[in-house]
Amino acid sequence: MILVTGANGFLGSALVHYLGAEKLEPVVAAVRRGGRSWPAKVEERLVADLDGLTDWASALKSVKTIVHCAARVHVMKDDAQDPLVEFRRVNLDGTLNLARQAAATGVKRFIFISSIKVNGEWTEEGQKFSSQDDPNPQDDYGLSKHEAELGLKEICSDTGMEFVILRPPLIYGVGVKGNFATMVNVVKRGVPLPLGSCNNCRSLVSVANLVDLIHVCVTHKSAANQSFLVSDGEDVSTADLLSMISSALDKPRRLFPLPLKFLKLGAVVLGRQDIAQRLLGNMQVDISITREMLSWAPRFSVAEGIKNATLKG
């Protein structure tokens, strides 16, 4: 039996429906609020908010594999008094509490959905992040995920439970929120954007490709006690991404070129260097190890993923 935490979330929900449709073995959807419609072989189990005190006893009955999607996610405007404390409460304490209880009840494999932010925020031109790089988290969210990875490895070393760590970049798909949803809404409104000269390279992953890889990691022997990066296998510029969204929505491409130095200067003046980095900077990942060790390749191209996300979203 496979337990998926955060089953009401964007990734968790997509994964539960994917695994349920595969009909390989029963799936447990761990949720805080019940009542959703699930595939036939999916059992819904209620759990409290994720932190270091959550009682997972009822949710863990007969479970042999966990896919831990639940998390406090990165947000652009965090209103928490101390964001790091809150990230650690959920992403660190909550993860390790679940891992300890899982090991004690005989769970064999714990798949942890981490983040590429463990590697860092950006890459130099022509370089890519690798799963073998030294971690270099730059914000509170990335730090909490890195600390959770370290704690999970220690628990697994002490108990014999296997871990699998996946570090995705931006995940997009039907129902996603955040930066990708903002881009789609801007294109729908026909807002002209000064990003026509933005020739950066960024990796991203469609939720369809990610859940497919998670499915592989549930049983693949070579996945045990390894960390993997994941992406759609092709990198795109912000300008190309917006063009693909425009094409998928059958909207005109409203991009005009403005020198990057002016865009970066404007970001500094407005105090939004973080947004400028995401729009203008490079962030590429190398998935060659993932491909080779797991005999896996992305099933959908970026264009296919964007078309699916925008037409159904």
mmCIF file of C-alpha atoms in Angstrom:
data_model
loop_
_atom_site.group_PDB
_atom_site.id
_atom_site.type_symbol
_atom_site.label_atom_id
_atom_site.label_comp_id
_atom_site.label_asym_id
_atom_site.label_seq_id
_atom_site.Cartn_x
_atom_site.Cartn_y
_atom_site.Cartn_z
ATOM 1 C CA MET A 1 0.000 0.000 0.000
ATOM 2 C CA ILE A 2 1.264 3.487 -0.928
ATOM 3 C CA LEU A 3 0.615 6.517 1.264
ATOM 4 C CA VAL A 4 0.592 9.942 -0.427
ATOM 5 C CA THR A 5 0.739 12.914 1.933
ATOM 6 C CA GLY A 6 -0.647 16.280 0.888
ATOM 7 C CA ALA A 7 -3.136 14.478 -1.336
ATOM 8 C CA ASN A 8 -5.369 17.542 -1.603
ATOM 9 C CA GLY A 9 -2.487 19.615 -2.972
ATOM 10 C CA PHE A 10 -1.526 20.223 -6.584
ATOM 11 C CA LEU A 11 1.142 17.507 -6.824
ATOM 12 C CA GLY A 12 -0.372 15.107 -4.303
ATOM 13 C CA SER A 13 -3.766 15.082 -5.998
ATOM 14 C CA ALA A 14 -2.244 14.477 -9.427
ATOM 15 C CA LEU A 15 -0.133 11.639 -8.015
ATOM 16 C CA VAL A 16 -3.033 9.921 -6.247
ATOM 17 C CA HIS A 17 -5.130 9.937 -9.412
ATOM 18 C CA TYR A 18 -2.180 8.689 -11.463
ATOM 19 C CA LEU A 19 -1.354 5.831 -9.082
ATOM 20 C CA GLY A 20 -5.017 5.009 -8.646
ATOM 21 C CA ALA A 21 -5.480 4.768 -12.395
ATOM 22 C CA GLU A 22 -2.477 2.438 -12.679
ATOM 23 C CA LYS A 23 -4.293 -0.025 -10.370
ATOM 24 C CA LEU A 24 -1.017 -1.610 -9.217
ATOM 25 C CA GLU A 25 -1.756 -1.547 -5.504
ATOM 26 C CA PRO A 26 -4.045 0.324 -3.112
ATOM 27 C CA VAL A 27 -3.272 3.980 -2.455
ATOM 28 C CA VAL A 28 -3.902 5.938 0.747
ATOM 29 C CA ALA A 29 -4.654 9.638 0.284
ATOM 30 C CA ALA A 30 -3.679 11.490 3.462
ATOM 31 C CA VAL A 31 -5.679 14.719 3.757
ATOM 32 C CA ARG A 32 -6.614 17.263 6.398
ATOM 33 C CA ARG A 33 -10.122 17.721 4.962
ATOM 34 C CA GLY A 34 -12.027 14.829 3.443
ATOM 35 C CA GLY A 35 -14.789 14.467 0.895
ATOM 36 C CA ARG A 36 -12.968 14.465 -2.441
ATOM 37 C CA SER A 37 -13.741 12.002 -5.198
ATOM 38 C CA TRP A 38 -10.924 9.485 -5.688
ATOM 39 C CA PRO A 39 -10.310 6.507 -8.002
ATOM 40 C CA ALA A 40 -11.734 3.185 -6.864
ATOM 41 C CA LYS A 41 -8.555 1.782 -5.273
ATOM 42 C CA VAL A 42 -7.850 4.942 -3.261
ATOM 43 C CA GLU A 43 -8.644 5.111 0.454
ATOM 44 C CA GLU A 44 -8.890 8.511 2.104
ATOM 45 C CA ARG A 45 -7.465 8.892 5.610
ATOM 46 C CA LEU A 46 -7.610 12.077 7.687
ATOM 47 C CA VAL A 47 -4.550 13.510 9.443
ATOM 48 C CA ALA A 48 -3.931 16.664 11.438
ATOM 49 C CA ASP A 49 -1.776 19.588 10.326
ATOM 50 C CA LEU A 50 1.796 18.615 9.475
ATOM 51 C CA ASP A 51 4.340 19.310 12.218
ATOM 52 C CA GLY A 52 6.555 17.494 14.691
ATOM 53 C CA LEU A 53 3.594 16.240 16.747
ATOM 54 C CA THR A 54 1.290 14.843 14.065
ATOM 55 C CA ASP A 55 -0.029 11.369 14.882
ATOM 56 C CA TRP A 56 0.247 9.210 11.750
ATOM 57 C CA ALA A 57 -0.774 5.894 13.356
ATOM 58 C CA SER A 58 -4.098 5.421 11.563
ATOM 59 C CA ALA A 59 -2.777 6.667 8.219
ATOM 60 C CA LEU A 60 0.215 4.297 8.296
ATOM 61 C CA LYS A 61 -1.706 1.035 8.736
ATOM 62 C CA SER A 62 -0.553 -1.520 6.119
ATOM 63 C CA VAL A 63 1.560 1.116 4.314
ATOM 64 C CA LYS A 64 4.880 -0.005 2.815
ATOM 65 C CA THR A 65 5.754 3.037 0.695
ATOM 66 C CA ILE A 66 5.326 6.752 1.411
ATOM 67 C CA VAL A 67 5.430 9.602 -1.064
ATOM 68 C CA HIS A 68 5.736 12.720 1.051
ATOM 69 C CA CYS A 69 4.353 15.669 -0.939
ATOM 70 C CA ALA A 70 2.942 17.711 1.945
ATOM 71 C CA ALA A 71 4.970 20.819 2.724
ATOM 72 C CA ARG A 72 4.933 24.476 3.540
ATOM 73 C CA VAL A 73 5.756 25.803 0.097
ATOM 74 C CA HIS A 74 7.841 28.762 -0.966
ATOM 75 C CA VAL A 75 5.775 31.959 -1.170
ATOM 76 C CA MET A 76 6.713 35.351 -2.613
ATOM 77 C CA LYS A 77 5.153 37.376 0.224
ATOM 78 C CA ASP A 78 5.454 35.469 3.488
ATOM 79 C CA ASP A 79 3.488 37.046 6.344
ATOM 80 C CA ALA A 80 4.889 34.722 9.025
ATOM 81 C CA GLN A 81 6.676 36.532 11.856
ATOM 82 C CA ASP A 82 9.659 34.191 11.427
ATOM 83 C CA PRO A 83 9.410 32.312 8.092
ATOM 84 C CA LEU A 84 12.341 30.002 8.856
ATOM 85 C CA VAL A 85 10.698 28.798 12.069
ATOM 86 C CA GLU A 86 7.494 28.031 10.163
ATOM 87 C CA PHE A 87 9.311 26.287 7.313
ATOM 88 C CA ARG A 88 11.215 24.156 9.796
ATOM 89 C CA ARG A 89 8.086 23.329 11.793
ATOM 90 C CA VAL A 90 6.394 21.825 8.739
ATOM 91 C CA ASN A 91 9.123 20.814 6.301
ATOM 92 C CA LEU A 92 11.745 19.662 8.796
ATOM 93 C CA ASP A 93 9.971 18.636 12.009
ATOM 94 C CA GLY A 94 6.883 17.367 10.195
ATOM 95 C CA THR A 95 8.906 15.298 7.737
ATOM 96 C CA LEU A 96 11.182 13.712 10.329
ATOM 97 C CA ASN A 97 8.285 12.968 12.678
ATOM 98 C CA LEU A 98 6.548 11.110 9.846
ATOM 99 C CA ALA A 99 9.772 9.312 8.901
ATOM 100 C CA ARG A 100 10.350 8.074 12.458
ATOM 101 C CA GLN A 101 6.793 6.763 12.763
ATOM 102 C CA ALA A 102 7.017 5.217 9.297
ATOM 103 C CA ALA A 103 10.221 3.349 10.122
ATOM 104 C CA ALA A 104 8.742 2.130 13.404
ATOM 105 C CA THR A 105 5.701 0.658 11.618
ATOM 106 C CA GLY A 106 7.716 -1.153 8.941
ATOM 107 C CA VAL A 107 7.530 1.197 5.965
ATOM 108 C CA LYS A 108 10.107 0.046 3.413
ATOM 109 C CA ARG A 109 10.623 3.152 1.265
ATOM 110 C CA PHE A 110 10.151 6.878 1.940
ATOM 111 C CA ILE A 111 10.048 9.080 -1.191
ATOM 112 C CA PHE A 112 10.621 12.704 -0.246
ATOM 113 C CA ILE A 113 9.642 15.505 -2.623
ATOM 114 C CA SER A 114 12.311 18.075 -1.936
ATOM 115 C CA SER A 115 13.221 21.057 -4.145
ATOM 116 C CA ILE A 116 15.891 22.199 -6.568
ATOM 117 C CA LYS A 117 16.297 25.107 -4.162
ATOM 118 C CA VAL A 118 18.463 22.744 -2.107
ATOM 119 C CA ASN A 119 21.031 23.109 -4.903
ATOM 120 C CA GLY A 120 20.629 26.875 -5.150
ATOM 121 C CA GLU A 121 18.718 29.640 -6.895
ATOM 122 C CA TRP A 122 20.567 30.057 -10.187
ATOM 123 C CA THR A 123 23.239 28.584 -12.426
ATOM 124 C CA GLU A 124 26.043 30.182 -14.394
ATOM 125 C CA GLU A 125 25.592 30.350 -18.160
ATOM 126 C CA GLY A 126 26.338 26.969 -19.699
ATOM 127 C CA GLN A 127 26.304 25.134 -16.341
ATOM 128 C CA LYS A 128 23.689 22.908 -14.750
ATOM 129 C CA PHE A 129 22.856 21.692 -11.284
ATOM 130 C CA SER A 130 23.646 18.040 -10.602
ATOM 131 C CA SER A 131 22.387 15.716 -7.899
ATOM 132 C CA GLN A 132 26.052 15.283 -6.928
ATOM 133 C CA ASP A 133 26.624 19.002 -6.260
ATOM 134 C CA ASP A 134 27.181 20.276 -2.750
ATOM 135 C CA PRO A 135 23.891 21.749 -1.480
ATOM 136 C CA ASN A 136 23.703 25.539 -1.465
ATOM 137 C CA PRO A 137 20.208 26.641 -0.341
ATOM 138 C CA GLN A 138 19.753 30.407 -0.467
ATOM 139 C CA ASP A 139 16.403 30.943 1.243
ATOM 140 C CA ASP A 140 14.465 29.648 4.251
ATOM 141 C CA TYR A 141 12.383 27.231 2.190
ATOM 142 C CA GLY A 142 15.423 25.672 0.521
ATOM 143 C CA LEU A 143 17.233 25.441 3.868
ATOM 144 C CA SER A 144 14.294 23.649 5.505
ATOM 145 C CA LYS A 145 14.182 21.126 2.660
ATOM 146 C CA HIS A 146 17.939 20.554 2.862
ATOM 147 C CA GLU A 147 17.766 19.989 6.617
ATOM 148 C CA ALA A 148 14.887 17.560 6.106
ATOM 149 C CA GLU A 149 16.946 15.620 3.559
ATOM 150 C CA LEU A 150 19.820 15.292 6.040
ATOM 151 C CA GLY A 151 17.520 14.208 8.864
ATOM 152 C CA LEU A 152 15.733 11.686 6.664
ATOM 153 C CA LYS A 153 19.024 10.113 5.582
ATOM 154 C CA GLU A 154 20.063 9.761 9.217
ATOM 155 C CA ILE A 155 16.780 8.106 10.195
ATOM 156 C CA CYS A 156 17.029 5.701 7.265
ATOM 157 C CA SER A 157 20.636 4.881 8.107
ATOM 158 C CA ASP A 158 19.620 4.021 11.673
ATOM 159 C CA THR A 159 16.496 2.013 10.808
ATOM 160 C CA GLY A 160 17.110 0.418 7.399
ATOM 161 C CA MET A 161 14.173 2.202 5.754
ATOM 162 C CA GLU A 162 15.042 3.251 2.200
ATOM 163 C CA PHE A 163 14.842 6.877 1.099
ATOM 164 C CA VAL A 164 14.439 8.403 -2.328
ATOM 165 C CA ILE A 165 14.854 12.174 -2.681
ATOM 166 C CA LEU A 166 13.524 14.071 -5.693
ATOM 167 C CA ARG A 167 14.396 17.721 -6.306
ATOM 168 C CA PRO A 168 12.076 19.254 -8.913
ATOM 169 C CA PRO A 169 12.339 22.788 -10.297
ATOM 170 C CA LEU A 170 9.170 24.773 -11.041
ATOM 171 C CA ILE A 171 6.270 22.327 -11.392
ATOM 172 C CA TYR A 172 3.455 23.285 -13.735
ATOM 173 C CA GLY A 173 0.213 21.697 -14.841
ATOM 174 C CA VAL A 174 -3.547 21.865 -14.546
ATOM 175 C CA GLY A 175 -4.545 23.820 -11.441
ATOM 176 C CA VAL A 176 -1.084 25.059 -10.509
ATOM 177 C CA LYS A 177 -0.761 28.421 -8.799
ATOM 178 C CA GLY A 178 2.227 30.731 -8.357
ATOM 179 C CA ASN A 179 4.499 32.045 -11.093
ATOM 180 C CA PHE A 180 3.243 29.815 -13.900
ATOM 181 C CA ALA A 181 -0.396 30.723 -13.221
ATOM 182 C CA THR A 182 0.586 34.401 -13.214
ATOM 183 C CA MET A 183 2.207 34.021 -16.636
ATOM 184 C CA VAL A 184 -0.895 32.319 -18.035
ATOM 185 C CA ASN A 185 -3.178 35.050 -16.690
ATOM 186 C CA VAL A 186 -0.964 37.807 -18.105
ATOM 187 C CA VAL A 187 -1.020 36.172 -21.543
ATOM 188 C CA LYS A 188 -4.802 35.725 -21.352
ATOM 189 C CA ARG A 189 -5.225 39.443 -20.632
ATOM 190 C CA GLY A 190 -3.001 40.368 -23.551
ATOM 191 C CA VAL A 191 -0.595 42.426 -21.461
ATOM 192 C CA PRO A 192 2.498 43.493 -23.459
ATOM 193 C CA LEU A 193 5.712 42.353 -21.764
ATOM 194 C CA PRO A 194 9.256 43.730 -22.258
ATOM 195 C CA LEU A 195 10.838 40.265 -22.272
ATOM 196 C CA GLY A 196 11.423 39.713 -25.970
ATOM 197 C CA SER A 197 15.210 39.830 -25.495
ATOM 198 C CA CYS A 198 15.256 37.403 -22.566
ATOM 199 C CA ASN A 199 17.352 34.481 -23.835
ATOM 200 C CA ASN A 200 18.034 32.785 -20.522
ATOM 201 C CA CYS A 201 17.756 29.030 -19.905
ATOM 202 C CA ARG A 202 15.502 27.558 -17.236
ATOM 203 C CA SER A 203 14.452 24.008 -16.416
ATOM 204 C CA LEU A 204 10.933 23.163 -15.369
ATOM 205 C CA VAL A 205 8.863 20.006 -15.048
ATOM 206 C CA SER A 206 5.280 19.209 -15.909
ATOM 207 C CA VAL A 207 3.316 17.486 -13.182
ATOM 208 C CA ALA A 208 2.669 14.644 -15.633
ATOM 209 C CA ASN A 209 6.398 13.957 -16.017
ATOM 210 C CA LEU A 210 7.004 14.276 -12.295
ATOM 211 C CA VAL A 211 4.298 11.816 -11.230
ATOM 212 C CA ASP A 212 5.572 9.398 -13.859
ATOM 213 C CA LEU A 213 9.049 9.523 -12.302
ATOM 214 C CA ILE A 214 7.617 9.138 -8.786
ATOM 215 C CA HIS A 215 5.794 6.044 -10.003
ATOM 216 C CA VAL A 216 9.123 4.619 -11.214
ATOM 217 C CA CYS A 217 10.766 5.409 -7.872
ATOM 218 C CA VAL A 218 8.124 3.463 -5.942
ATOM 219 C CA THR A 219 9.577 0.132 -7.042
ATOM 220 C CA HIS A 220 12.865 0.663 -8.916
ATOM 221 C CA LYS A 221 15.718 -1.032 -7.057
ATOM 222 C CA SER A 222 18.303 1.523 -8.182
ATOM 223 C CA ALA A 223 16.272 4.360 -6.651
ATOM 224 C CA ALA A 224 16.960 3.187 -3.104
ATOM 225 C CA ASN A 225 18.954 5.669 -0.994
ATOM 226 C CA GLN A 226 19.557 8.058 -3.891
ATOM 227 C CA SER A 227 18.817 11.691 -4.707
ATOM 228 C CA PHE A 228 17.600 12.636 -8.178
ATOM 229 C CA LEU A 229 16.963 15.818 -10.122
ATOM 230 C CA VAL A 230 14.021 15.943 -12.503
ATOM 231 C CA SER A 231 12.895 18.164 -15.360
ATOM 232 C CA ASP A 232 11.175 17.977 -18.734
ATOM 233 C CA GLY A 233 14.584 17.318 -20.284
ATOM 234 C CA GLU A 234 14.735 20.581 -22.233
ATOM 235 C CA ASP A 235 15.422 24.132 -21.104
ATOM 236 C CA VAL A 236 13.558 27.212 -22.297
ATOM 237 C CA SER A 237 13.955 30.967 -22.031
ATOM 238 C CA THR A 238 11.304 33.097 -20.375
ATOM 239 C CA ALA A 239 10.513 34.565 -23.801
ATOM 240 C CA ASP A 240 10.068 31.081 -25.301
ATOM 241 C CA LEU A 241 7.929 29.982 -22.370
ATOM 242 C CA LEU A 242 5.596 32.959 -22.806
ATOM 243 C CA SER A 243 5.463 32.290 -26.540
ATOM 244 C CA MET A 244 4.484 28.657 -25.917
ATOM 245 C CA ILE A 245 1.744 29.761 -23.525
ATOM 246 C CA SER A 246 0.484 32.258 -26.112
ATOM 247 C CA SER A 247 0.421 29.558 -28.771
ATOM 248 C CA ALA A 248 -1.376 27.080 -26.520
ATOM 249 C CA LEU A 249 -4.013 29.688 -25.681
ATOM 250 C CA ASP A 250 -4.244 30.872 -29.312
ATOM 251 C CA LYS A 251 -3.367 34.373 -28.144
ATOM 252 C CA PRO A 252 -1.079 36.855 -29.920
ATOM 253 C CA ARG A 253 2.537 36.960 -28.767
ATOM 254 C CA ARG A 254 2.793 40.335 -27.036
ATOM 255 C CA LEU A 255 6.510 40.529 -26.296
ATOM 256 C CA PHE A 256 8.755 43.437 -27.127
ATOM 257 C CA PRO A 257 12.524 43.651 -26.614
ATOM 258 C CA LEU A 258 13.999 45.809 -23.877
ATOM 259 C CA PRO A 259 17.692 45.600 -22.966
ATOM 260 C CA LEU A 260 18.224 43.360 -19.965
ATOM 261 C CA LYS A 261 20.260 46.025 -18.184
ATOM 262 C CA PHE A 262 17.169 48.256 -18.041
ATOM 263 C CA LEU A 263 15.001 45.407 -16.766
ATOM 264 C CA LYS A 264 17.520 44.608 -14.045
ATOM 265 C CA LEU A 265 17.830 48.292 -13.108
ATOM 266 C CA GLY A 266 14.064 48.584 -12.840
ATOM 267 C CA ALA A 267 13.984 45.543 -10.575
ATOM 268 C CA VAL A 268 16.585 47.116 -8.292
ATOM 269 C CA VAL A 269 14.658 50.396 -8.119
ATOM 270 C CA LEU A 270 11.448 48.536 -7.258
ATOM 271 C CA GLY A 271 13.177 46.202 -4.843
ATOM 272 C CA ARG A 272 12.128 43.110 -6.818
ATOM 273 C CA GLN A 273 15.464 41.536 -7.642
ATOM 274 C CA ASP A 274 13.999 38.147 -6.682
ATOM 275 C CA ILE A 275 11.426 38.344 -9.463
ATOM 276 C CA ALA A 276 14.054 39.579 -11.921
ATOM 277 C CA GLN A 277 16.258 36.587 -11.108
ATOM 278 C CA ARG A 278 13.415 34.173 -11.843
ATOM 279 C CA LEU A 279 12.468 35.902 -15.084
ATOM 280 C CA LEU A 280 15.909 36.793 -16.411
ATOM 281 C CA GLY A 281 18.388 34.392 -14.804
ATOM 282 C CA ASN A 282 19.472 30.852 -15.625
ATOM 283 C CA MET A 283 18.459 27.804 -13.617
ATOM 284 C CA GLN A 284 19.260 24.543 -15.384
ATOM 285 C CA VAL A 285 19.326 20.998 -14.058
ATOM 286 C CA ASP A 286 21.138 17.932 -15.350
ATOM 287 C CA ILE A 287 18.936 14.832 -15.290
ATOM 288 C CA SER A 288 21.422 12.472 -16.950
ATOM 289 C CA ILE A 289 21.921 10.495 -13.705
ATOM 290 C CA THR A 290 18.148 10.144 -13.329
ATOM 291 C CA ARG A 291 17.848 8.909 -16.899
ATOM 292 C CA GLU A 292 20.684 6.411 -16.599
ATOM 293 C CA MET A 293 20.041 4.948 -13.138
ATOM 294 C CA LEU A 294 16.262 4.646 -13.516
ATOM 295 C CA SER A 295 16.035 4.051 -17.287
ATOM 296 C CA TRP A 296 13.579 6.935 -17.321
ATOM 297 C CA ALA A 297 12.901 9.723 -19.790
ATOM 298 C CA PRO A 298 10.308 12.515 -19.713
ATOM 299 C CA ARG A 299 7.165 11.394 -21.512
ATOM 300 C CA PHE A 300 6.007 14.894 -22.454
ATOM 301 C CA SER A 301 7.864 17.823 -23.994
ATOM 302 C CA VAL A 302 7.593 21.335 -22.569
ATOM 303 C CA ALA A 303 5.297 22.341 -25.422
ATOM 304 C CA GLU A 304 3.026 19.344 -24.799
ATOM 305 C CA GLY A 305 2.993 20.000 -21.064
ATOM 306 C CA ILE A 306 2.123 23.667 -21.511
ATOM 307 C CA LYS A 307 -0.606 22.905 -24.010
ATOM 308 C CA ASN A 308 -2.168 20.413 -21.612
ATOM 309 C CA ALA A 309 -1.883 22.791 -18.638
ATOM 310 C CA THR A 310 -3.292 25.850 -20.351
ATOM 311 C CA LEU A 311 -6.108 24.249 -22.311
ATOM 312 C CA LYS A 312 -7.456 22.443 -19.261
ATOM 313 C CA GLY A 313 -6.529 25.053 -16.657
#
